[in-house]
PDB file of C-alpha atoms in Angstrom:
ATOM      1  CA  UNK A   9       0.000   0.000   0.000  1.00 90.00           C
ATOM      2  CA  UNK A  10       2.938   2.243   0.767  1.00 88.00           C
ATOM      3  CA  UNK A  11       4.614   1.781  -2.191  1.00 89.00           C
ATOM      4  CA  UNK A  12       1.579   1.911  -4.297  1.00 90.00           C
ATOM      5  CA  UNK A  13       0.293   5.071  -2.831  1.00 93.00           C
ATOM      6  CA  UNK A  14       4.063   6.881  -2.962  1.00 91.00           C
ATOM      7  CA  UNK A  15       4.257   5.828  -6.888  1.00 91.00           C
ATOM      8  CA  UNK A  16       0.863   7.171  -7.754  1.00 92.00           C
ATOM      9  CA  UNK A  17       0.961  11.009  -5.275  1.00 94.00           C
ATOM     10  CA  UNK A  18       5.078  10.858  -7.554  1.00 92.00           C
ATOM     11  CA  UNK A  19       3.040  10.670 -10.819  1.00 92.00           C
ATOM     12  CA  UNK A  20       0.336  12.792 -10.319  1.00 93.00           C
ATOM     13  CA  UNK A  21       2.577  15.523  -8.417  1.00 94.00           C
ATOM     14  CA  UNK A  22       4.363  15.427 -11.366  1.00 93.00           C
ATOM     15  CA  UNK A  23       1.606  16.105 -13.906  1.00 93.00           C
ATOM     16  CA  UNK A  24       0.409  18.524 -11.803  1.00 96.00           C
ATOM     17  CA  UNK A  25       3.507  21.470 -12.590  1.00 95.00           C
ATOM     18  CA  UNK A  26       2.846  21.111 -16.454  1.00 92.00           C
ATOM     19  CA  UNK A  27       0.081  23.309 -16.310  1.00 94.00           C
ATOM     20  CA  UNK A  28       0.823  24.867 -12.830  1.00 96.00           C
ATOM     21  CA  UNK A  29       4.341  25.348 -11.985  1.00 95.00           C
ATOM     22  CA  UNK A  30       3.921  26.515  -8.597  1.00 97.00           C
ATOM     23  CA  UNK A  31       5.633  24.095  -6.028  1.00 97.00           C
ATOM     24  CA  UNK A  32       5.271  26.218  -2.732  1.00 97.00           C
ATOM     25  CA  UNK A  33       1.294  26.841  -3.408  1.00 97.00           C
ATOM     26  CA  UNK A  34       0.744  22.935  -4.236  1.00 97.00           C
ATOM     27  CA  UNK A  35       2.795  21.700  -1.266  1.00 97.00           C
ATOM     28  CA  UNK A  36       0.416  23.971   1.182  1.00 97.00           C
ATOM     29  CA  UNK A  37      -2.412  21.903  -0.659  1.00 97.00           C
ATOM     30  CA  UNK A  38      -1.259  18.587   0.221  1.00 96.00           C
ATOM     31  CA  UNK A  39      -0.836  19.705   4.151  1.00 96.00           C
ATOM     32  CA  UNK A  40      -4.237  21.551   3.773  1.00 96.00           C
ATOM     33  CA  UNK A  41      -6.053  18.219   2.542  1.00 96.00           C
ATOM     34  CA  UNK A  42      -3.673  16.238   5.243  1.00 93.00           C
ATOM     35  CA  UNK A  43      -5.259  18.675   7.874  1.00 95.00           C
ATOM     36  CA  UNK A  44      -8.976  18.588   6.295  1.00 95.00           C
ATOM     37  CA  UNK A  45      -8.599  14.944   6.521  1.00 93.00           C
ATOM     38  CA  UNK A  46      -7.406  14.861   9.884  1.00 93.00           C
ATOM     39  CA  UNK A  47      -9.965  17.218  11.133  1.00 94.00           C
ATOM     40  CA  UNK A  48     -12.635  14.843   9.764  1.00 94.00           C
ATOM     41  CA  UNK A  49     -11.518  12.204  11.255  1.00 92.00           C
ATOM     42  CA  UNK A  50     -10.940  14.057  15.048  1.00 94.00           C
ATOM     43  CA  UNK A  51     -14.872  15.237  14.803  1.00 95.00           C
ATOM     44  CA  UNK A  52     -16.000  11.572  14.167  1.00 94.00           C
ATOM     45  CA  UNK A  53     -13.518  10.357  17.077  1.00 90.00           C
ATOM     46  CA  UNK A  54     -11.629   8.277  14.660  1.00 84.00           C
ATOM     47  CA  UNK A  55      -9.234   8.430  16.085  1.00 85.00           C
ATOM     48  CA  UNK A  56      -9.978  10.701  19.685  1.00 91.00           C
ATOM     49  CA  UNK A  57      -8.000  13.800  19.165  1.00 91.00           C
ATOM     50  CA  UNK A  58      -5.146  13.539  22.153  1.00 89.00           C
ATOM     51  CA  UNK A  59      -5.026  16.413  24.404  1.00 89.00           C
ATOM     52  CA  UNK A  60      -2.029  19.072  23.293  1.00 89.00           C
ATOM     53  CA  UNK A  61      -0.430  20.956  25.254  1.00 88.00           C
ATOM     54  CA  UNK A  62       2.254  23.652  25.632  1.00 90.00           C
ATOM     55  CA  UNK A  63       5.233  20.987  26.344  1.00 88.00           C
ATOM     56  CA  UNK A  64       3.934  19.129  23.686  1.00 88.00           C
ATOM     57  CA  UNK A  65       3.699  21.616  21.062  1.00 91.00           C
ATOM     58  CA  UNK A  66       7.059  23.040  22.430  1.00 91.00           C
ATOM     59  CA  UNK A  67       8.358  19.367  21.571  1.00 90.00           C
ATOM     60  CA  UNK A  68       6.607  19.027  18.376  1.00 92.00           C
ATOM     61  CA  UNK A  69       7.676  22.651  16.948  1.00 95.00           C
ATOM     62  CA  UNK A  70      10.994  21.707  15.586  1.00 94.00           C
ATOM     63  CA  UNK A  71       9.894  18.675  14.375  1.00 92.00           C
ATOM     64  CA  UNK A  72       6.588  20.566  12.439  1.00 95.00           C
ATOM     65  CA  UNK A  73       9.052  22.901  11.206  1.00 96.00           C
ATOM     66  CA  UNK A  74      11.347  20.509   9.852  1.00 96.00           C
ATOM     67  CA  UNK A  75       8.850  18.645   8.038  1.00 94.00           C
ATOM     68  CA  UNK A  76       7.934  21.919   6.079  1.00 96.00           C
ATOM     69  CA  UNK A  77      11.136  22.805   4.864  1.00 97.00           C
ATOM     70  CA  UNK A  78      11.928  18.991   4.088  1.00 95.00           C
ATOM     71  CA  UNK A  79       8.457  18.800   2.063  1.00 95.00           C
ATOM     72  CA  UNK A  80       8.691  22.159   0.622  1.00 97.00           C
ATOM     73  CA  UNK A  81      12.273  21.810  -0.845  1.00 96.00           C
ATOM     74  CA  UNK A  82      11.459  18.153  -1.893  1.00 95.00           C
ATOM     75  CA  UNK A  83       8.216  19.562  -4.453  1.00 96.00           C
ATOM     76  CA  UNK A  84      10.284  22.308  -5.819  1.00 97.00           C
ATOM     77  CA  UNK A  85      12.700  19.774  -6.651  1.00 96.00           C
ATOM     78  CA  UNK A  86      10.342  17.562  -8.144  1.00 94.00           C
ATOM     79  CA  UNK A  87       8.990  20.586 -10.201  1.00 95.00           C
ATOM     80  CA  UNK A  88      12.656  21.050 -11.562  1.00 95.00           C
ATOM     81  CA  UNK A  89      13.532  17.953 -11.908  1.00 93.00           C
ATOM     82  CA  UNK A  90      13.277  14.368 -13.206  1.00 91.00           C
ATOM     83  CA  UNK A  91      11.238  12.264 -10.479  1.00 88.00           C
ATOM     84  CA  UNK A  92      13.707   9.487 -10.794  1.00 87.00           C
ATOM     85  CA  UNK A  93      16.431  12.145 -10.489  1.00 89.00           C
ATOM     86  CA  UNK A  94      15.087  13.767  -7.355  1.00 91.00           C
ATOM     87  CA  UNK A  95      14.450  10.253  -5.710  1.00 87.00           C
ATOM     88  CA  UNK A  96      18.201   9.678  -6.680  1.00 86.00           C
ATOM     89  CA  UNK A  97      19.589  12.420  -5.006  1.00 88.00           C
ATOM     90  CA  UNK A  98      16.893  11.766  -2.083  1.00 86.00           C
ATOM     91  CA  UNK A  99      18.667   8.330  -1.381  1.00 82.00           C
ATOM     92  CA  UNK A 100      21.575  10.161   0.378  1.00 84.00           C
ATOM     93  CA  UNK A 101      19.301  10.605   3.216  1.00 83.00           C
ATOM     94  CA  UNK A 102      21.619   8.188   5.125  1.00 82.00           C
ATOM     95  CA  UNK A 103      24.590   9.889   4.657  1.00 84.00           C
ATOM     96  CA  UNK A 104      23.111  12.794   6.345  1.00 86.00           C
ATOM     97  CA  UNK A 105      21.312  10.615   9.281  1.00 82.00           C
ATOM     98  CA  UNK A 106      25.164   9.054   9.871  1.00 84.00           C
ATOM     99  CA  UNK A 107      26.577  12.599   9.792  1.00 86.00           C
ATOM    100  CA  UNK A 108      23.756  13.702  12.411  1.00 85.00           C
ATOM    101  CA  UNK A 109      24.267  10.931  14.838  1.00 81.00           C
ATOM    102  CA  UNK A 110      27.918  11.057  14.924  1.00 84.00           C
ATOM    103  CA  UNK A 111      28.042  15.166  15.008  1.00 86.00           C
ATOM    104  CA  UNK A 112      24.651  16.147  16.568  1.00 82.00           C
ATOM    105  CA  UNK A 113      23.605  13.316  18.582  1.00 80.00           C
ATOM    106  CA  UNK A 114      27.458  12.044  19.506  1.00 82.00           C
ATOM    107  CA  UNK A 115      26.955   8.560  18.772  1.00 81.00           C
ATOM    108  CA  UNK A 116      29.923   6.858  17.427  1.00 83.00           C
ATOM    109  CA  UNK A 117      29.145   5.536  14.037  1.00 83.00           C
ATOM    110  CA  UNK A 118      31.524   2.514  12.779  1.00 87.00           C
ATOM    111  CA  UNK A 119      33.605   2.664   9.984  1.00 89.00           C
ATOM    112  CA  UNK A 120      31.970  -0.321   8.232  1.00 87.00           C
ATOM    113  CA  UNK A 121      28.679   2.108   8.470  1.00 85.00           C
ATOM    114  CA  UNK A 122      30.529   4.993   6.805  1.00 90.00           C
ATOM    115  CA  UNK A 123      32.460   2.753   4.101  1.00 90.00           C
ATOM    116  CA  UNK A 124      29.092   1.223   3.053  1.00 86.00           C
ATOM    117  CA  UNK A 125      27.838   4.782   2.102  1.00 86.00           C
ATOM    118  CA  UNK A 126      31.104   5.365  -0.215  1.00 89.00           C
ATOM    119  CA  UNK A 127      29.045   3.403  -3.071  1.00 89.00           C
ATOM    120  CA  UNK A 128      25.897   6.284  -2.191  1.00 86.00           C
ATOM    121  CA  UNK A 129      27.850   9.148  -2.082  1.00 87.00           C
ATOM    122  CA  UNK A 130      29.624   7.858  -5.654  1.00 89.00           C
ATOM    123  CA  UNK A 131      26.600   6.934  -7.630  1.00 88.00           C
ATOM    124  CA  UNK A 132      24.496   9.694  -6.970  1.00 86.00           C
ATOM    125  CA  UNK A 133      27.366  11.792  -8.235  1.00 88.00           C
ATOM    126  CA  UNK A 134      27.546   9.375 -11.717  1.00 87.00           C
ATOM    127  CA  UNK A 135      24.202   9.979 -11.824  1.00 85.00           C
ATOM    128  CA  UNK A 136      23.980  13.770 -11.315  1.00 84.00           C
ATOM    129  CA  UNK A 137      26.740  14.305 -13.768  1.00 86.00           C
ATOM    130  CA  UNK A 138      24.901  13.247 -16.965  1.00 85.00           C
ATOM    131  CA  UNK A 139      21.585  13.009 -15.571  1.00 86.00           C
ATOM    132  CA  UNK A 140      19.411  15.256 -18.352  1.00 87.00           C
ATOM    133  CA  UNK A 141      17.051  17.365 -16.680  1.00 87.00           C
ATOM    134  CA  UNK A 142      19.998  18.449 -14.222  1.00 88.00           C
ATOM    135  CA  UNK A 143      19.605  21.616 -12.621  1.00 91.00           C
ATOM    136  CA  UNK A 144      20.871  23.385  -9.522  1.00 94.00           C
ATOM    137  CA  UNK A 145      17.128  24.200  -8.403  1.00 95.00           C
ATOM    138  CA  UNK A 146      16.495  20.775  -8.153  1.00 94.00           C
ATOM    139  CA  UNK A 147      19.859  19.481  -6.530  1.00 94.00           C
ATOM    140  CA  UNK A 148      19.975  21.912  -4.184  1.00 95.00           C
ATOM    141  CA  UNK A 149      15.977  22.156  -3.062  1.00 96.00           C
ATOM    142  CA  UNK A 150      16.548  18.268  -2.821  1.00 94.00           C
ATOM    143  CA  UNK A 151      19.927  18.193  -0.571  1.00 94.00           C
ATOM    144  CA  UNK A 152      18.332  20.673   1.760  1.00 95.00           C
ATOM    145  CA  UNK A 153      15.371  18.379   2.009  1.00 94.00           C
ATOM    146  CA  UNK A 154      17.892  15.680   2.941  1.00 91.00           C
ATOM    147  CA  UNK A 155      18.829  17.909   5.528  1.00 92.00           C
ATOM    148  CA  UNK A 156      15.573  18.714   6.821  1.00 93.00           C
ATOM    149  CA  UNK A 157      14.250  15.173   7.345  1.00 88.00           C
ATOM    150  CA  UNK A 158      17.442  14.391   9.319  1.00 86.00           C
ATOM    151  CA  UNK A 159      16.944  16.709  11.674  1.00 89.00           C
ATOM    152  CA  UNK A 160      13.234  16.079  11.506  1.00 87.00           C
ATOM    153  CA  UNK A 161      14.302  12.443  12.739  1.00 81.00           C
ATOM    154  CA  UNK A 162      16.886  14.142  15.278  1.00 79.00           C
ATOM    155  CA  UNK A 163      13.979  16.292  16.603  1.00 83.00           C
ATOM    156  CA  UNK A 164      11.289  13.534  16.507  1.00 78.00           C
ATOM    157  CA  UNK A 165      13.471  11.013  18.842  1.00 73.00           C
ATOM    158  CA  UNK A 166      13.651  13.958  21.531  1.00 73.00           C
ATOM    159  CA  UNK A 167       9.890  14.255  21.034  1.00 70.00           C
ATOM    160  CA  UNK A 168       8.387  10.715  21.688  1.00 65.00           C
ATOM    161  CA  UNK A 169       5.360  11.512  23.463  1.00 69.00           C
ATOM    162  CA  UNK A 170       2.991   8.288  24.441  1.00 76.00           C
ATOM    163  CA  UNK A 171       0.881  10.193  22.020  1.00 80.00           C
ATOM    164  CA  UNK A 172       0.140   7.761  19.048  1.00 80.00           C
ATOM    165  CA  UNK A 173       1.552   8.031  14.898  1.00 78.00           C
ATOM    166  CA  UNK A 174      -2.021   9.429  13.603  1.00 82.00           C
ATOM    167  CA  UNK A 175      -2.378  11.996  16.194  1.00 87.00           C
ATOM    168  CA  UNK A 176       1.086  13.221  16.292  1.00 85.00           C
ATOM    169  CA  UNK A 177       1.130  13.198  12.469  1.00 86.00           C
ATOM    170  CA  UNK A 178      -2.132  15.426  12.727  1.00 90.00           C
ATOM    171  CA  UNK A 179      -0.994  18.017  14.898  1.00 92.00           C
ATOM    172  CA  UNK A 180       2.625  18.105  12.935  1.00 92.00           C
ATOM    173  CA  UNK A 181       0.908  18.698   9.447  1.00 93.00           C
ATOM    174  CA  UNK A 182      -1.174  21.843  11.272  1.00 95.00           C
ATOM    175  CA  UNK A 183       2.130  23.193  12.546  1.00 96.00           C
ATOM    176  CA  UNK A 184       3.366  22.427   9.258  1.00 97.00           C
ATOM    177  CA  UNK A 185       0.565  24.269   7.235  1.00 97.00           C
ATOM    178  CA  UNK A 186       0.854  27.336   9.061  1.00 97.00           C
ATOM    179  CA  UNK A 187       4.950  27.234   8.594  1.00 97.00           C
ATOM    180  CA  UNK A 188       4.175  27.014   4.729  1.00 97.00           C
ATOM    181  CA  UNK A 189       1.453  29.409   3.897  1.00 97.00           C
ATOM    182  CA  UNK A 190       3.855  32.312   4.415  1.00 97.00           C
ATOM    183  CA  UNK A 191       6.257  31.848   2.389  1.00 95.00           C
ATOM    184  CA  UNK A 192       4.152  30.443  -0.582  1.00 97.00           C
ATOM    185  CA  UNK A 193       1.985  33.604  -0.278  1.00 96.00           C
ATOM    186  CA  UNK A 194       5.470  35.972  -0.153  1.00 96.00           C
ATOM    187  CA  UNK A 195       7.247  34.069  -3.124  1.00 96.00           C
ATOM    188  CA  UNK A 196       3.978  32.617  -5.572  1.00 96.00           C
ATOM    189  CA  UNK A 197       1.065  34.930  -4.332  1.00 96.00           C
ATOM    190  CA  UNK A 198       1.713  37.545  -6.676  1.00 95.00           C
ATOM    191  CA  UNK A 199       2.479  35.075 -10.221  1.00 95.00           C
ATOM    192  CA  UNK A 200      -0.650  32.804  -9.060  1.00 93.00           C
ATOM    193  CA  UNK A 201      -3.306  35.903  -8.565  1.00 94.00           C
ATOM    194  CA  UNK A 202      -1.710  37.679 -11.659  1.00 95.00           C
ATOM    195  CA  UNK A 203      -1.956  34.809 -14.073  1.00 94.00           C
ATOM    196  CA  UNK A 204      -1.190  31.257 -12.595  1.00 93.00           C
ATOM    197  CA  UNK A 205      -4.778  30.378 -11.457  1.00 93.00           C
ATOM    198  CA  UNK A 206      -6.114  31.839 -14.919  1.00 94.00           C
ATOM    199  CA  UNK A 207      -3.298  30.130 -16.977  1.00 95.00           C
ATOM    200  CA  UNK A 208      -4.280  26.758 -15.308  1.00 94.00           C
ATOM    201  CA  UNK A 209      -7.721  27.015 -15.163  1.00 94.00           C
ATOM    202  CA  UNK A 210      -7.101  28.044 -19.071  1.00 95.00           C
ATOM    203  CA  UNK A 211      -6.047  24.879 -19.679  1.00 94.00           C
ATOM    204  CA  UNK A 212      -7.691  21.861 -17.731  1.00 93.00           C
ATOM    205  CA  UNK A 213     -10.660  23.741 -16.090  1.00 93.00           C
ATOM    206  CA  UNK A 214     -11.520  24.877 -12.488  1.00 94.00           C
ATOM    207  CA  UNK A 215     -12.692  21.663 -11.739  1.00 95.00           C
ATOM    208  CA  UNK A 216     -10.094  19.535 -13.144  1.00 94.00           C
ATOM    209  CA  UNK A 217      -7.000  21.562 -11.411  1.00 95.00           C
ATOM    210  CA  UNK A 218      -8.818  21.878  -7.520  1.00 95.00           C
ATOM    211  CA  UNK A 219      -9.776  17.716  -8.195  1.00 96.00           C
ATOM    212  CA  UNK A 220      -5.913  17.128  -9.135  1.00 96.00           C
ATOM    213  CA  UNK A 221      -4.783  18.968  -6.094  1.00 96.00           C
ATOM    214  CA  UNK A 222      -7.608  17.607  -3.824  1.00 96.00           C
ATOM    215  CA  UNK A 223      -6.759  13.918  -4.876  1.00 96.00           C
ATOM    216  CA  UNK A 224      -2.997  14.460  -4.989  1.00 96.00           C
ATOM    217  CA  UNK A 225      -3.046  15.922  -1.435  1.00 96.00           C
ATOM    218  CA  UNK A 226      -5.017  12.953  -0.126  1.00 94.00           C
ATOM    219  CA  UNK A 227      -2.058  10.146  -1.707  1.00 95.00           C
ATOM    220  CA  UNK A 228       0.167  12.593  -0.137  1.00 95.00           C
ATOM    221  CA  UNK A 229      -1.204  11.880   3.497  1.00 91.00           C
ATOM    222  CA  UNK A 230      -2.364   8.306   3.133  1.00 90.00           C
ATOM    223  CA  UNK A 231       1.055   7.366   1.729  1.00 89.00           C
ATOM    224  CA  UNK A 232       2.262   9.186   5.159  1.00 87.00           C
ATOM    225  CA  UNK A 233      -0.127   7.598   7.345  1.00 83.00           C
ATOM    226  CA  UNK A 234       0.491   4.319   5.632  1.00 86.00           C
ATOM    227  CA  UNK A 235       4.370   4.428   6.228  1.00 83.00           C
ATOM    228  CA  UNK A 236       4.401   5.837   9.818  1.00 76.00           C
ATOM    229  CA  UNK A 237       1.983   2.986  11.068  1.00 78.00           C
ATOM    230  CA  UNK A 238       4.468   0.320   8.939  1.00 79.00           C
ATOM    231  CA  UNK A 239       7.187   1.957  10.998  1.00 73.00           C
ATOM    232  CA  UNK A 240       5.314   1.217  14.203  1.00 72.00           C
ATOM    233  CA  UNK A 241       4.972  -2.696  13.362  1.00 76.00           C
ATOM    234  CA  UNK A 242       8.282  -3.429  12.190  1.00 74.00           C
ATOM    235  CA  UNK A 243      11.765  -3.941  13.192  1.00 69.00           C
ATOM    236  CA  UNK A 244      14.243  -0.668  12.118  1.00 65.00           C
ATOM    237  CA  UNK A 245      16.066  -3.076   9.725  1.00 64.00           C
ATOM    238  CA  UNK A 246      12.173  -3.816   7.461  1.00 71.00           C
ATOM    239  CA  UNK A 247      11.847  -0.517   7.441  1.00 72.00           C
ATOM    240  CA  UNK A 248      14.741   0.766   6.033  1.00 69.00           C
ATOM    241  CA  UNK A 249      14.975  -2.011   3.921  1.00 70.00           C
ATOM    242  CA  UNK A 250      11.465  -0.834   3.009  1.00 77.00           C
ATOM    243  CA  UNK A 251      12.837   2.183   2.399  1.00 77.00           C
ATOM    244  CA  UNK A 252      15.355   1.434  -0.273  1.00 75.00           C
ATOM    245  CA  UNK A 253      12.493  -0.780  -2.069  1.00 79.00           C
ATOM    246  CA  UNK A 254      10.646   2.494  -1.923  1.00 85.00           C
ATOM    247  CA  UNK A 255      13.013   4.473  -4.598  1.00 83.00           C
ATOM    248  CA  UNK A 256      13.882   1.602  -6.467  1.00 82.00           C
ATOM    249  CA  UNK A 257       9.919   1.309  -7.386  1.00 85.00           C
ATOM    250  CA  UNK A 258       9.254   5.034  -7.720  1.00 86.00           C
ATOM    251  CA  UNK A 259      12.279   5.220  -9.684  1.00 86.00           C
ATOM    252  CA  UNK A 260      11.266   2.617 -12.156  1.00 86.00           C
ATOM    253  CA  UNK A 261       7.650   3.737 -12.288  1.00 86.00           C
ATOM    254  CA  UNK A 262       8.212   7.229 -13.069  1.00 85.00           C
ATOM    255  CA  UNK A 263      10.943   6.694 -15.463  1.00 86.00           C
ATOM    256  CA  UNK A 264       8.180   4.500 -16.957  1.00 87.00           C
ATOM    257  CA  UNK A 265       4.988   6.824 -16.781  1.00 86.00           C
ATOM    258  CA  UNK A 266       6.934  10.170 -18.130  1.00 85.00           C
ATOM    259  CA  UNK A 267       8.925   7.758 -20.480  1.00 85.00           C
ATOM    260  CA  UNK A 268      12.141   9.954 -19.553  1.00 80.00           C
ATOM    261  CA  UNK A 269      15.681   8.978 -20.870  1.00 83.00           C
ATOM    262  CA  UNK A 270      18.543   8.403 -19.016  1.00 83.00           C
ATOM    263  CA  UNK A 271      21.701   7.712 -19.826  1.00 88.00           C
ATOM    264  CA  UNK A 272      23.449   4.812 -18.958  1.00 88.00           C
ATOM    265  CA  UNK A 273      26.071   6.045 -16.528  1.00 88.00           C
ATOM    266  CA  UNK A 274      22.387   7.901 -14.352  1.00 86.00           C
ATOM    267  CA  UNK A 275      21.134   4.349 -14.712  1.00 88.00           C
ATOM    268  CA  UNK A 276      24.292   3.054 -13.574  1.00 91.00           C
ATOM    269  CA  UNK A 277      25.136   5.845 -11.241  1.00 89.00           C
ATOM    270  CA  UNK A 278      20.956   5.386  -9.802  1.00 87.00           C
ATOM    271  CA  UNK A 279      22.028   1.499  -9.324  1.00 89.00           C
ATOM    272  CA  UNK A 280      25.084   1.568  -7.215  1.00 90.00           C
ATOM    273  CA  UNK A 281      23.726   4.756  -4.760  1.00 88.00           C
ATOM    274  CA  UNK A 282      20.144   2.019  -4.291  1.00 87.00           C
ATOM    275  CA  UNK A 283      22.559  -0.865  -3.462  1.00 89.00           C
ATOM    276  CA  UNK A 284      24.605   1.184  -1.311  1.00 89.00           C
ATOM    277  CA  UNK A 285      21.408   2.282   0.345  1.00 85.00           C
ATOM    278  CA  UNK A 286      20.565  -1.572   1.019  1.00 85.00           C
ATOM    279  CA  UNK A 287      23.960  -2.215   2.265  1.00 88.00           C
ATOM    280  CA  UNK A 288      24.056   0.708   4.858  1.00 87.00           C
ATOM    281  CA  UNK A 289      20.865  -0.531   6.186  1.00 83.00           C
ATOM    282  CA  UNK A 290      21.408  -4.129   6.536  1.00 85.00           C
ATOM    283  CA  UNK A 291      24.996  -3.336   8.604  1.00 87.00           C
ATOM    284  CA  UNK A 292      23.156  -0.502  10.286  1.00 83.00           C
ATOM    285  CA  UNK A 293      20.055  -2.671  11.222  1.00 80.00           C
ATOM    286  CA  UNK A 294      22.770  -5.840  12.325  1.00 83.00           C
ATOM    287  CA  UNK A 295      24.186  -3.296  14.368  1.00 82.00           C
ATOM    288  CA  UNK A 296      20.536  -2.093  15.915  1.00 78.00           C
ATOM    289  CA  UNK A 297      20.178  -6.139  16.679  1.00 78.00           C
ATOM    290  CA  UNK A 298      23.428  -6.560  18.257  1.00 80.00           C
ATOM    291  CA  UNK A 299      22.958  -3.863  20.766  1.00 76.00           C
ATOM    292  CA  UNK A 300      19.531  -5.282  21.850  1.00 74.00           C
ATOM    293  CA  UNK A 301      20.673  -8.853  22.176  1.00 73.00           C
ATOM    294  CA  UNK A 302      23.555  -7.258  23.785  1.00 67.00           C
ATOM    295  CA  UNK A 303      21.772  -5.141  26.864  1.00 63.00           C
ATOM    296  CA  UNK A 304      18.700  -7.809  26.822  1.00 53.00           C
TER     297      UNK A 304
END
C-alpha cells in the first residue's frame, strides 16, 4: 500500500507542474487536505483527538518545522527535476542521518557504516553528472530536504510523546501548514493571482485543477499515514529495507509513466547509490540487533 500510494501522489505531483508550476502553493495543498482529513476524522472520534499541550507543542515545533522545509524543498525539486532524479539524489538521506548521529547526537558511528555509504555518495554523483534534466534548483531544493528530514528524525526522537503516529502526524501537518502558507503567499502569491490560477484554469478547467490537487493531497497523506503505522509494526532493519524498495519502485515507475531517458552512466550511477542504500541498512540494522541482544 505504501509503495503503491508513494508511486501514484510521484506521478500525479508530477503532472500537476505542467500546467501549474507553482511548487510552494501545491505543497500547502497537500498539508491543507492532510489537515482537512485529519480534522474529519478528530470530529467523528476516529481516532480521539489527544489532548495538546504547551510541552507538547514546544516538543513538536521543531519537528513541524522541519517537516515543512523537508516537504517544501522536496516539491520544488520535483517541479525542476526528473522524479527518478530527485528520488536519486533523495537516497543520500543516510549519509546525512550518519553525519547527524555522529556530530549532533554524539553517537559513534563505525567505519563499516561509513564505508558502506562510499558506493551512495559515488553513484548519486555518476548519476547527477549526466543526468538530463539536471539543474541546480532541483539538486539543491533536494539536498536541503535531505537535511531537513534528518533533523526532523533528530527532533522527533527527543519528542516521543505516548501520544500515538495518527495523532502526532495530525498536529505536525497543522504546525506544518501554518509554517508554509507564508512563504508560498510571499514568493507565488503575486504570479498565481496575476496569471497562474487563470493560466491553469485556461487549460484543464476549475474543476479539473482543484480535483488534481484535492486527490494528490489525499495520496500525499495516506502514503504518510500508511508508512508511519508500517514503521510502528516493524523492526528498524524492514523498514529501512522498506525504504530502499521504496526508490527503487518510484524510480522505475516514473521513469516509466513520463517515459524519460537516461543515460546509462544515471542508470548506472541510480544502481550503485540504491545498493549502497541496502547495504548501509542491513549493517546498520545488524548493528541495531546486536545492541539489543547485547543489553537484553
Amino acid at each position: 500500500m505504501w509503495y503503491f500510494l508513494n508511486v501514484i501522489f510521484n506521478i500525479l505531483n508530477k503532472k500537476i507542474f505542467d500546467y501549474f508550476p507553482y511548487p510552494y502553493f501545491v505543497s500547502v495543498s497537500h498539508l491543507l487536505v492532510g489537515v482537512l482529513y485529519c480534522l474529519v476524522g478528530w470530529s467523528f472520534g476516529l481516532p480521539k483527538r489527544a489532548p495538546i499541550n504547551s510541552t507538547v507543542l514546544k516538543l513538536l515545533f521543531p519537528v513541524a518545522v522541519c517537516h515543512a522545509i523537508g516537504h517544501v524543498t522536496s516539491t520544488v525539486s520535483f517541479a525542476a527535476v526528473a522524479v527518478s532524479f530527485a528520488h536519486t539524489i533523495k537516497a543520500l538521506e543516510p549519509f546525512f542521518n550518519a553525519a547527524a548521529s555522529q556530530f549532533i547526537l554524539g553517537q559513534q558511528v563505525p567505519l563499516t557504516l561509513w564505508l558502506s555509504l562510499a558506493p551512495v555518495v559515488i553513484g548519486v554523483s555518476m548519476a547527477s553528472l549526466t543526468e538530463l534534466s539536471f539543474n541546480w534548483t532541483g539538486f539543491v531544493n533536494a539536498m536541503i530536504s535531505n537535511i531537513s528530514f534528518t533533523l526532523r528524525s533528530v527532533y522527533s526522537k527527543k519528542a516521543m510523546t505516548d501520544m500515538d503516529s495518527t495523532n502526532l502526524y495530525a498536529y505536525i501537518s497543522i504546525i506544518a501548514l501554518l509554517v508554509c502558507i507564508p512563504p508560498a503567499i510571499i514568493i507565488e502569491g503575486p504570479q498565481l493571482v496575476q496569471h497562474g490560477f487563470k493560466d491553469a484554469i485556461a487549460k484543464v478547467g476549475l474543476a479539473k485543477l482543484v480535483s488534481n490537487l484535492l486527490v494528490v493531497g489525499l495520496f500525499y497523506h495516506l502514503y504518510n499515514q500508511v508508512a508511519t503505522n508500517t514503521l510502528e509494526r516493524v523492526t528498524p532493519l524492514t523498514h529501512a529495507v522498506g525504504n530502499v524498495l521504496k526508490r527503487v519502485f518510484v524510480i522505475g515507475f516514473s521513469i516509466i509513466a513520463f517515459g524519460n531517458k537516461i543515460t546509462t552512466q544515471t542508470g548506472i550511477g541510480t544502481c550503485i547509490a540504491i545498493a549502497g542504500v541496502a547495504l548501509y541498512s542491513y549493517i546498520k540494522a545488524k548493528i541495531e540487533e546486536e545492541k539489543t541482544h547485547f543489553h537484553g
